[in-house]
Amino acid sequence: MIETIEKLKADGIALINDAATLNDVNNVKVKIFGKNGDFTAAMRGLKDVPKEQKPEVGKAFNDVKVMLEGLIAEKERVFAEAEKQARIKSEYIDVTLPGKKELGALHPLTLVKNEILDTFIGLGFEVKEGPEIESDYYNFQLLNIPKDHPARDMQDSLYITDNFLLRTHTSPMQARTMTTQKPPIRIVVPGKVYRNDDDATHSPMFQQVEGLVVDKHITLCDLKGALEVFAKRLFDEKTKVRFRPSYFPFTEPSVEVDVSCSICHGKGCRVCKGTGWIEILGAGIVNPAVLEACGINSKEYSGYAFGFGIERIAMIKYGIPDIRLFFENDKRFLEQYK
Ligand code: DAH
């Protein structure tokens, strides 16, 4: 029996030594100590050992068992530790690495709007904003466009009720300011406006900037001076400004304002349709009827006003052919203006 036990020991040690993985160790454990394992089988022979030898044989069994179990436990510990280290290594995250970042950027229309506002702020204008749902009274009537006036045809309007509509221009803020504020007034009003219009150069929603100055002795020369600074800053120093007579109910006289083409500098090109000039805005001297309707004495005060579309300015500045590009959110388009 003692030889059997010695052989169990030698075989067991060899098996444990050969185990190369945690799985091997488990298999060895089953092979030795499992229900049908070598050691378990040999132990069954203990009952046939003569009584007086039992203590000695029993102790020999036990010594081998303790020894082999110790070796197995040690191997298990080593492999488990190695596996843990391997896992830590494979799952390692370097938290100090820079992230994969994609920074947002301002929309080209916001960039152009900010540049426009900066210029007017530099000229002493205050920035004001107003409601997008506007009453017929402020949007039209106070601006000298009574109900059924043919000038309403110039702006295809989106009504909400009989008396409220989505504002068709930012001009109502002229009236809102003049009815609540005493001159001198010097404001620019950026904001969204809405018209029933939709093609390559018109969008049902677009943005405008309205300008209004009311003070003593304001003339067309003041208007031209301010617009020249604006155009030179926005396009380039060589830009020229010209006025053409026009009509708006809220200004008298009214002008259409052109800038010399910044692409061809007046020679004529595709952008200016061969004329050398590009129309950018409407303006004029505030109609005395509007001043009076808003409670300002037109004998004492005069003013100028102007209004233009931000999309149109951005399209001219960057040579963008279709207004819809601004609203499609195609990153290939937007990223060019970062
Ligand atoms: N409100 C006009 C429009 O949307 C633009 C405009 C023209 C505004 C002349 C003005 C102005 O203040 O004086 O078409």
CSV table of C-alpha atoms and ligand atoms in Angstrom, one decimal:
chain,number,residue,atom,x,y,z
A,1,MET,CA,0.0,0.0,0.0
A,2,ILE,CA,2.8,2.4,0.9
A,3,GLU,CA,4.3,1.9,-2.6
A,4,THR,CA,0.9,2.8,-4.1
A,5,ILE,CA,0.8,5.9,-2.1
A,6,GLU,CA,4.4,6.8,-3.1
A,7,LYS,CA,3.4,6.3,-6.8
A,8,LEU,CA,0.3,8.5,-6.3
A,9,LYS,CA,2.6,11.2,-4.9
A,10,ALA,CA,5.1,11.0,-7.7
A,11,ASP,CA,2.4,10.8,-10.4
A,12,GLY,CA,0.5,13.6,-8.8
A,13,ILE,CA,3.6,15.9,-8.6
A,14,ALA,CA,4.4,15.2,-12.3
A,15,LEU,CA,0.8,16.0,-13.4
A,16,ILE,CA,0.7,19.2,-11.4
A,17,ASN,CA,4.1,20.3,-12.8
A,18,ASP,CA,2.9,19.6,-16.3
A,19,ALA,CA,-0.3,21.8,-15.9
A,20,ALA,CA,0.2,24.9,-18.0
A,21,THR,CA,-3.1,26.7,-17.5
A,22,LEU,CA,-5.7,27.2,-14.8
A,23,ASN,CA,-7.9,24.8,-16.8
A,24,ASP,CA,-5.1,22.2,-16.8
A,25,VAL,CA,-4.9,22.5,-13.0
A,26,ASN,CA,-8.6,21.9,-12.7
A,27,ASN,CA,-8.4,18.8,-14.8
A,28,VAL,CA,-5.5,17.5,-12.7
A,29,LYS,CA,-7.6,18.1,-9.5
A,30,VAL,CA,-10.4,16.0,-10.9
A,31,LYS,CA,-8.0,13.3,-12.1
A,32,ILE,CA,-6.5,13.0,-8.6
A,33,PHE,CA,-9.2,13.9,-6.1
A,34,GLY,CA,-12.5,13.6,-8.2
A,35,LYS,CA,-15.1,11.0,-7.5
A,36,ASN,CA,-13.3,8.6,-9.9
A,37,GLY,CA,-9.9,10.1,-9.2
A,38,ASP,CA,-6.7,8.1,-8.7
A,39,PHE,CA,-6.4,9.2,-5.0
A,40,THR,CA,-10.0,8.5,-4.3
A,41,ALA,CA,-9.8,5.1,-5.8
A,42,ALA,CA,-6.7,4.2,-3.8
A,43,MET,CA,-8.3,5.4,-0.6
A,44,ARG,CA,-11.0,2.9,-1.0
A,45,GLY,CA,-8.3,0.2,-0.5
A,46,LEU,CA,-7.8,1.5,3.0
A,47,LYS,CA,-10.6,-0.7,4.4
A,48,ASP,CA,-8.7,-3.8,3.4
A,49,VAL,CA,-5.5,-2.8,5.2
A,50,PRO,CA,-4.8,-4.8,8.4
A,51,LYS,CA,-6.0,-2.9,11.5
A,52,GLU,CA,-2.6,-2.4,13.0
A,53,GLN,CA,-1.2,-0.8,9.8
A,54,LYS,CA,-4.2,1.5,9.4
A,55,PRO,CA,-2.8,4.4,11.4
A,56,GLU,CA,0.5,4.4,9.4
A,57,VAL,CA,-1.2,4.0,6.0
A,58,GLY,CA,-3.9,6.5,6.9
A,59,LYS,CA,-1.2,9.0,7.9
A,60,ALA,CA,0.7,8.4,4.6
A,61,PHE,CA,-2.5,9.0,2.6
A,62,ASN,CA,-3.2,12.2,4.5
A,63,ASP,CA,0.4,13.5,4.1
A,64,VAL,CA,0.3,13.0,0.4
A,65,LYS,CA,-3.2,14.5,0.2
A,66,VAL,CA,-2.1,17.6,2.1
A,67,MET,CA,1.0,17.9,0.0
A,68,LEU,CA,-0.7,17.5,-3.4
A,69,GLU,CA,-3.5,19.9,-2.4
A,70,GLY,CA,-0.9,22.4,-1.4
A,71,LEU,CA,0.9,22.2,-4.7
A,72,ILE,CA,-2.4,22.5,-6.6
A,73,ALA,CA,-3.4,25.6,-4.5
A,74,GLU,CA,-0.1,27.2,-5.2
A,75,LYS,CA,-0.4,26.6,-9.0
A,76,GLU,CA,-4.0,27.9,-8.9
A,77,ARG,CA,-2.8,31.1,-7.2
A,78,VAL,CA,0.0,31.6,-9.7
A,79,PHE,CA,-2.2,31.1,-12.8
A,80,ALA,CA,-5.0,33.2,-11.4
A,81,GLU,CA,-2.6,36.0,-10.7
A,82,ALA,CA,-1.1,35.7,-14.2
A,83,GLU,CA,-4.6,35.8,-15.7
A,84,LYS,CA,-5.6,38.8,-13.6
A,85,GLN,CA,-2.4,40.7,-14.7
A,86,ALA,CA,-3.1,39.8,-18.4
A,87,ARG,CA,-6.7,41.1,-18.1
A,88,ILE,CA,-5.6,44.3,-16.4
A,89,LYS,CA,-3.0,44.8,-19.2
A,90,SER,CA,-5.6,44.2,-22.0
A,91,GLU,CA,-8.2,46.4,-20.4
A,92,TYR,CA,-5.9,49.3,-19.5
A,93,ILE,CA,-7.2,52.7,-20.4
A,94,ASP,CA,-4.8,55.6,-20.5
A,95,VAL,CA,-6.9,58.3,-19.0
A,96,THR,CA,-4.2,60.9,-19.8
A,97,LEU,CA,-4.6,60.4,-23.6
A,98,PRO,CA,-6.3,63.3,-25.4
A,99,GLY,CA,-9.9,62.5,-26.3
A,100,LYS,CA,-11.3,62.1,-29.8
A,101,LYS,CA,-12.9,65.5,-29.9
A,102,GLU,CA,-15.0,67.2,-32.6
A,103,LEU,CA,-15.4,70.9,-31.6
A,104,GLY,CA,-18.6,72.7,-32.6
A,105,ALA,CA,-18.4,76.0,-34.4
A,106,LEU,CA,-20.6,79.0,-35.0
A,107,HIS,CA,-22.9,78.8,-38.0
A,108,PRO,CA,-21.8,81.0,-40.9
A,109,LEU,CA,-25.0,83.1,-40.5
A,110,THR,CA,-24.1,83.7,-36.8
A,111,LEU,CA,-20.6,84.7,-37.8
A,112,VAL,CA,-21.9,87.2,-40.4
A,113,LYS,CA,-24.5,88.5,-37.9
A,114,ASN,CA,-21.9,89.0,-35.2
A,115,GLU,CA,-19.6,90.9,-37.6
A,116,ILE,CA,-22.5,93.1,-38.7
A,117,LEU,CA,-23.5,93.9,-35.1
A,118,ASP,CA,-19.9,94.5,-34.1
A,119,THR,CA,-19.6,97.2,-36.8
A,120,PHE,CA,-22.8,99.0,-35.7
A,121,ILE,CA,-21.9,98.7,-32.0
A,122,GLY,CA,-18.7,100.4,-32.9
A,123,LEU,CA,-20.7,103.2,-34.5
A,124,GLY,CA,-22.6,103.7,-31.2
A,125,PHE,CA,-25.7,101.6,-32.0
A,126,GLU,CA,-27.6,99.6,-29.3
A,127,VAL,CA,-28.7,96.1,-30.1
A,128,LYS,CA,-32.4,95.4,-29.5
A,129,GLU,CA,-34.6,92.4,-30.2
A,130,GLY,CA,-38.4,92.0,-30.5
A,131,PRO,CA,-41.2,89.5,-30.8
A,132,GLU,CA,-41.5,87.2,-33.8
A,133,ILE,CA,-45.2,87.0,-33.4
A,134,GLU,CA,-46.2,90.5,-34.1
A,135,SER,CA,-49.5,92.5,-34.4
A,136,ASP,CA,-50.7,93.9,-37.6
A,137,TYR,CA,-50.5,97.3,-35.9
A,138,TYR,CA,-46.7,97.3,-35.4
A,139,ASN,CA,-45.8,95.2,-38.4
A,140,PHE,CA,-47.8,97.4,-40.8
A,141,GLN,CA,-50.1,100.1,-39.5
A,142,LEU,CA,-47.6,102.2,-37.5
A,143,LEU,CA,-45.2,101.9,-40.4
A,144,ASN,CA,-47.6,103.7,-42.7
A,145,ILE,CA,-48.9,100.6,-44.3
A,146,PRO,CA,-52.7,100.7,-43.6
A,147,LYS,CA,-54.9,97.7,-44.2
A,148,ASP,CA,-55.5,97.1,-48.0
A,149,HIS,CA,-52.5,99.3,-48.9
A,150,PRO,CA,-50.9,97.9,-52.0
A,151,ALA,CA,-47.5,97.9,-50.3
A,152,ARG,CA,-48.6,94.9,-48.3
A,153,ASP,CA,-48.1,92.9,-51.5
A,154,MET,CA,-44.4,93.4,-51.2
A,155,GLN,CA,-44.4,91.1,-48.2
A,156,ASP,CA,-46.3,87.8,-48.6
A,157,SER,CA,-47.4,87.4,-45.0
A,158,LEU,CA,-48.2,84.4,-42.7
A,159,TYR,CA,-51.1,85.3,-40.5
A,160,ILE,CA,-52.0,83.6,-37.2
A,161,THR,CA,-55.2,85.4,-36.6
A,162,ASP,CA,-56.8,88.5,-38.3
A,163,ASN,CA,-54.6,90.8,-36.2
A,164,PHE,CA,-51.5,88.7,-35.5
A,165,LEU,CA,-48.9,87.4,-37.9
A,166,LEU,CA,-45.3,86.1,-38.0
A,167,ARG,CA,-43.5,89.4,-38.5
A,168,THR,CA,-42.5,89.9,-42.2
A,169,HIS,CA,-39.6,92.2,-41.3
A,170,THR,CA,-37.7,93.6,-38.3
A,171,SER,CA,-39.1,97.1,-39.0
A,172,PRO,CA,-41.9,96.8,-36.4
A,173,MET,CA,-39.1,97.3,-33.8
A,174,GLN,CA,-38.7,100.9,-35.2
A,175,ALA,CA,-42.3,101.5,-34.1
A,176,ARG,CA,-41.9,99.7,-30.8
A,177,THR,CA,-38.8,101.7,-29.9
A,178,MET,CA,-40.2,105.1,-31.0
A,179,THR,CA,-43.4,104.7,-29.1
A,180,THR,CA,-41.5,103.9,-25.9
A,181,GLN,CA,-38.2,105.7,-26.1
A,182,LYS,CA,-37.3,109.4,-26.5
A,183,PRO,CA,-34.7,110.5,-29.1
A,184,PRO,CA,-31.8,110.3,-29.5
A,185,ILE,CA,-32.4,106.7,-30.8
A,186,ARG,CA,-29.7,104.6,-32.4
A,187,ILE,CA,-30.6,100.9,-32.6
A,188,VAL,CA,-29.9,97.8,-34.7
A,189,VAL,CA,-32.4,94.9,-34.5
A,190,PRO,CA,-31.3,91.5,-35.6
A,191,GLY,CA,-34.0,88.7,-35.8
A,192,LYS,CA,-35.9,86.1,-37.7
A,193,VAL,CA,-38.7,87.1,-40.1
A,194,TYR,CA,-41.2,85.0,-42.0
A,195,ARG,CA,-42.7,85.2,-45.5
A,196,ASN,CA,-44.6,82.9,-47.7
A,197,ASP,CA,-41.7,82.5,-50.1
A,198,ASP,CA,-39.5,79.6,-51.0
A,199,ASP,CA,-36.8,79.2,-53.7
A,200,ALA,CA,-33.0,79.3,-54.2
A,201,THR,CA,-32.8,82.8,-52.9
A,202,HIS,CA,-35.8,83.0,-50.7
A,203,SER,CA,-36.6,81.1,-47.5
A,204,PRO,CA,-39.9,81.1,-45.5
A,205,MET,CA,-37.8,82.0,-42.5
A,206,PHE,CA,-34.8,84.3,-42.8
A,207,GLN,CA,-33.0,86.8,-40.7
A,208,GLN,CA,-32.9,90.6,-41.0
A,209,VAL,CA,-31.1,93.5,-39.4
A,210,GLU,CA,-33.1,96.7,-39.0
A,211,GLY,CA,-31.4,100.0,-38.2
A,212,LEU,CA,-32.9,103.2,-36.9
A,213,VAL,CA,-31.4,106.5,-35.9
A,214,VAL,CA,-33.6,109.4,-34.7
A,215,ASP,CA,-32.1,112.6,-33.6
A,216,LYS,CA,-31.9,116.3,-34.5
A,217,HIS,CA,-30.7,117.2,-38.0
A,218,ILE,CA,-30.3,113.6,-39.3
A,219,THR,CA,-29.9,113.5,-43.1
A,220,LEU,CA,-29.3,111.1,-46.0
A,221,CYS,CA,-25.6,111.9,-45.6
A,222,ASP,CA,-25.5,110.4,-42.1
A,223,LEU,CA,-27.2,107.3,-43.6
A,224,LYS,CA,-24.6,107.1,-46.4
A,225,GLY,CA,-21.7,107.5,-44.0
A,226,ALA,CA,-22.9,104.8,-41.7
A,227,LEU,CA,-23.6,102.4,-44.6
A,228,GLU,CA,-20.2,103.0,-46.1
A,229,VAL,CA,-18.4,102.1,-42.9
A,230,PHE,CA,-20.6,99.0,-42.7
A,231,ALA,CA,-19.9,97.9,-46.3
A,232,LYS,CA,-16.2,98.5,-46.2
A,233,ARG,CA,-15.9,96.5,-43.0
A,234,LEU,CA,-18.0,93.7,-44.3
A,235,PHE,CA,-16.6,93.3,-47.8
A,236,ASP,CA,-13.3,95.3,-48.2
A,237,GLU,CA,-11.9,98.8,-48.0
A,238,LYS,CA,-12.4,99.5,-51.7
A,239,THR,CA,-16.1,98.9,-51.6
A,240,LYS,CA,-18.2,101.8,-52.8
A,241,VAL,CA,-21.9,102.5,-51.9
A,242,ARG,CA,-24.5,104.0,-54.2
A,243,PHE,CA,-28.1,105.0,-53.6
A,244,ARG,CA,-30.9,104.5,-56.1
A,245,PRO,CA,-34.4,106.0,-55.6
A,246,SER,CA,-37.0,103.6,-54.4
A,247,TYR,CA,-40.2,103.3,-52.5
A,248,PHE,CA,-41.0,102.2,-48.9
A,249,PRO,CA,-44.1,103.5,-47.1
A,250,PHE,CA,-42.1,104.1,-43.9
A,251,THR,CA,-39.3,106.2,-45.5
A,252,GLU,CA,-39.4,109.3,-47.6
A,253,PRO,CA,-37.3,109.6,-49.6
A,254,SER,CA,-36.5,105.9,-49.9
A,255,VAL,CA,-33.4,104.4,-51.5
A,256,GLU,CA,-32.2,101.0,-52.6
A,257,VAL,CA,-28.6,100.6,-51.6
A,258,ASP,CA,-26.0,98.9,-53.9
A,259,VAL,CA,-22.4,98.0,-53.1
A,260,SER,CA,-19.7,97.7,-55.7
A,261,CYS,CA,-19.1,94.0,-56.5
A,262,SER,CA,-16.3,92.7,-54.2
A,263,ILE,CA,-15.5,89.9,-56.6
A,264,CYS,CA,-14.8,92.0,-59.8
A,265,HIS,CA,-14.5,95.5,-58.2
A,266,GLY,CA,-17.0,97.0,-60.6
A,267,LYS,CA,-15.8,95.4,-63.9
A,268,GLY,CA,-18.8,93.1,-64.1
A,269,CYS,CA,-18.9,89.3,-63.3
A,270,ARG,CA,-21.3,86.5,-62.7
A,271,VAL,CA,-22.1,87.5,-59.1
A,272,CYS,CA,-23.1,91.0,-60.0
A,273,LYS,CA,-24.7,89.9,-63.2
A,274,GLY,CA,-22.3,92.0,-65.3
A,275,THR,CA,-23.4,95.3,-63.7
A,276,GLY,CA,-20.5,95.8,-61.2
A,277,TRP,CA,-23.1,96.5,-58.4
A,278,ILE,CA,-25.0,94.4,-56.0
A,279,GLU,CA,-28.1,95.4,-54.2
A,280,ILE,CA,-27.9,94.8,-50.5
A,281,LEU,CA,-30.5,96.7,-48.7
A,282,GLY,CA,-33.4,99.2,-48.5
A,283,ALA,CA,-33.2,102.4,-46.5
A,284,GLY,CA,-34.4,106.0,-46.3
A,285,ILE,CA,-35.3,109.0,-44.2
A,286,VAL,CA,-37.9,108.0,-41.7
A,287,ASN,CA,-41.3,109.2,-43.1
A,288,PRO,CA,-42.5,112.1,-40.9
A,289,ALA,CA,-45.9,110.4,-40.8
A,290,VAL,CA,-44.2,107.4,-39.0
A,291,LEU,CA,-42.5,109.7,-36.5
A,292,GLU,CA,-45.8,111.5,-35.8
A,293,ALA,CA,-47.7,108.2,-35.5
A,294,CYS,CA,-45.2,107.0,-32.9
A,295,GLY,CA,-45.4,110.3,-30.9
A,296,ILE,CA,-42.2,112.0,-32.1
A,297,ASN,CA,-42.4,115.6,-33.2
A,298,SER,CA,-41.3,115.6,-36.9
A,299,LYS,CA,-40.5,119.3,-36.8
A,300,GLU,CA,-37.9,118.8,-34.2
A,301,TYR,CA,-36.5,115.4,-35.1
A,302,SER,CA,-35.6,113.4,-38.2
A,303,GLY,CA,-34.2,110.0,-38.7
A,304,TYR,CA,-32.9,107.4,-41.1
A,305,ALA,CA,-33.7,103.7,-41.2
A,306,PHE,CA,-32.4,100.7,-43.1
A,307,GLY,CA,-33.1,97.0,-43.3
A,308,PHE,CA,-31.4,94.0,-44.9
A,309,GLY,CA,-31.3,90.2,-45.0
A,310,ILE,CA,-28.4,88.5,-43.2
A,311,GLU,CA,-28.6,85.4,-45.6
A,312,ARG,CA,-28.3,87.7,-48.6
A,313,ILE,CA,-25.3,89.4,-47.2
A,314,ALA,CA,-23.7,86.1,-46.3
A,315,MET,CA,-24.4,84.7,-49.8
A,316,ILE,CA,-22.8,87.7,-51.4
A,317,LYS,CA,-19.8,87.7,-49.0
A,318,TYR,CA,-19.0,84.0,-49.4
A,319,GLY,CA,-20.4,83.5,-53.0
A,320,ILE,CA,-23.0,81.0,-51.8
A,321,PRO,CA,-25.5,80.2,-54.6
A,322,ASP,CA,-28.4,78.7,-52.8
A,323,ILE,CA,-30.0,80.0,-49.5
A,324,ARG,CA,-31.1,76.4,-48.6
A,325,LEU,CA,-27.5,75.5,-47.9
A,326,PHE,CA,-27.7,77.5,-44.7
A,327,PHE,CA,-30.5,75.3,-43.3
A,328,GLU,CA,-29.6,71.8,-44.4
A,329,ASN,CA,-26.9,71.4,-41.7
A,330,ASP,CA,-24.6,69.5,-44.1
A,331,LYS,CA,-21.3,69.4,-42.1
A,332,ARG,CA,-19.3,69.6,-45.4
A,333,PHE,CA,-20.8,73.0,-46.0
A,334,LEU,CA,-20.7,74.3,-42.4
A,335,GLU,CA,-17.1,73.2,-41.7
A,336,GLN,CA,-15.8,75.6,-44.4
A,337,TYR,CA,-16.7,78.6,-42.2
A,338,LYS,CA,-15.2,77.4,-38.9
B,1,DAH,N1,-38.5,96.3,-44.1
B,1,DAH,C1,-38.0,96.3,-45.4
B,1,DAH,C2,-38.2,94.9,-46.0
B,1,DAH,O1,-38.2,93.9,-45.2
B,1,DAH,C3,-36.6,96.7,-45.5
B,1,DAH,C4,-36.4,98.1,-45.2
B,1,DAH,C5,-36.4,99.0,-46.2
B,1,DAH,C6,-36.3,98.5,-43.9
B,1,DAH,C7,-36.3,100.4,-45.9
B,1,DAH,C8,-36.1,99.9,-43.6
B,1,DAH,C9,-36.1,100.8,-44.6
B,1,DAH,O2,-35.9,100.3,-42.4
B,1,DAH,O3,-35.9,102.1,-44.3
B,1,DAH,O4,-38.2,94.7,-47.1
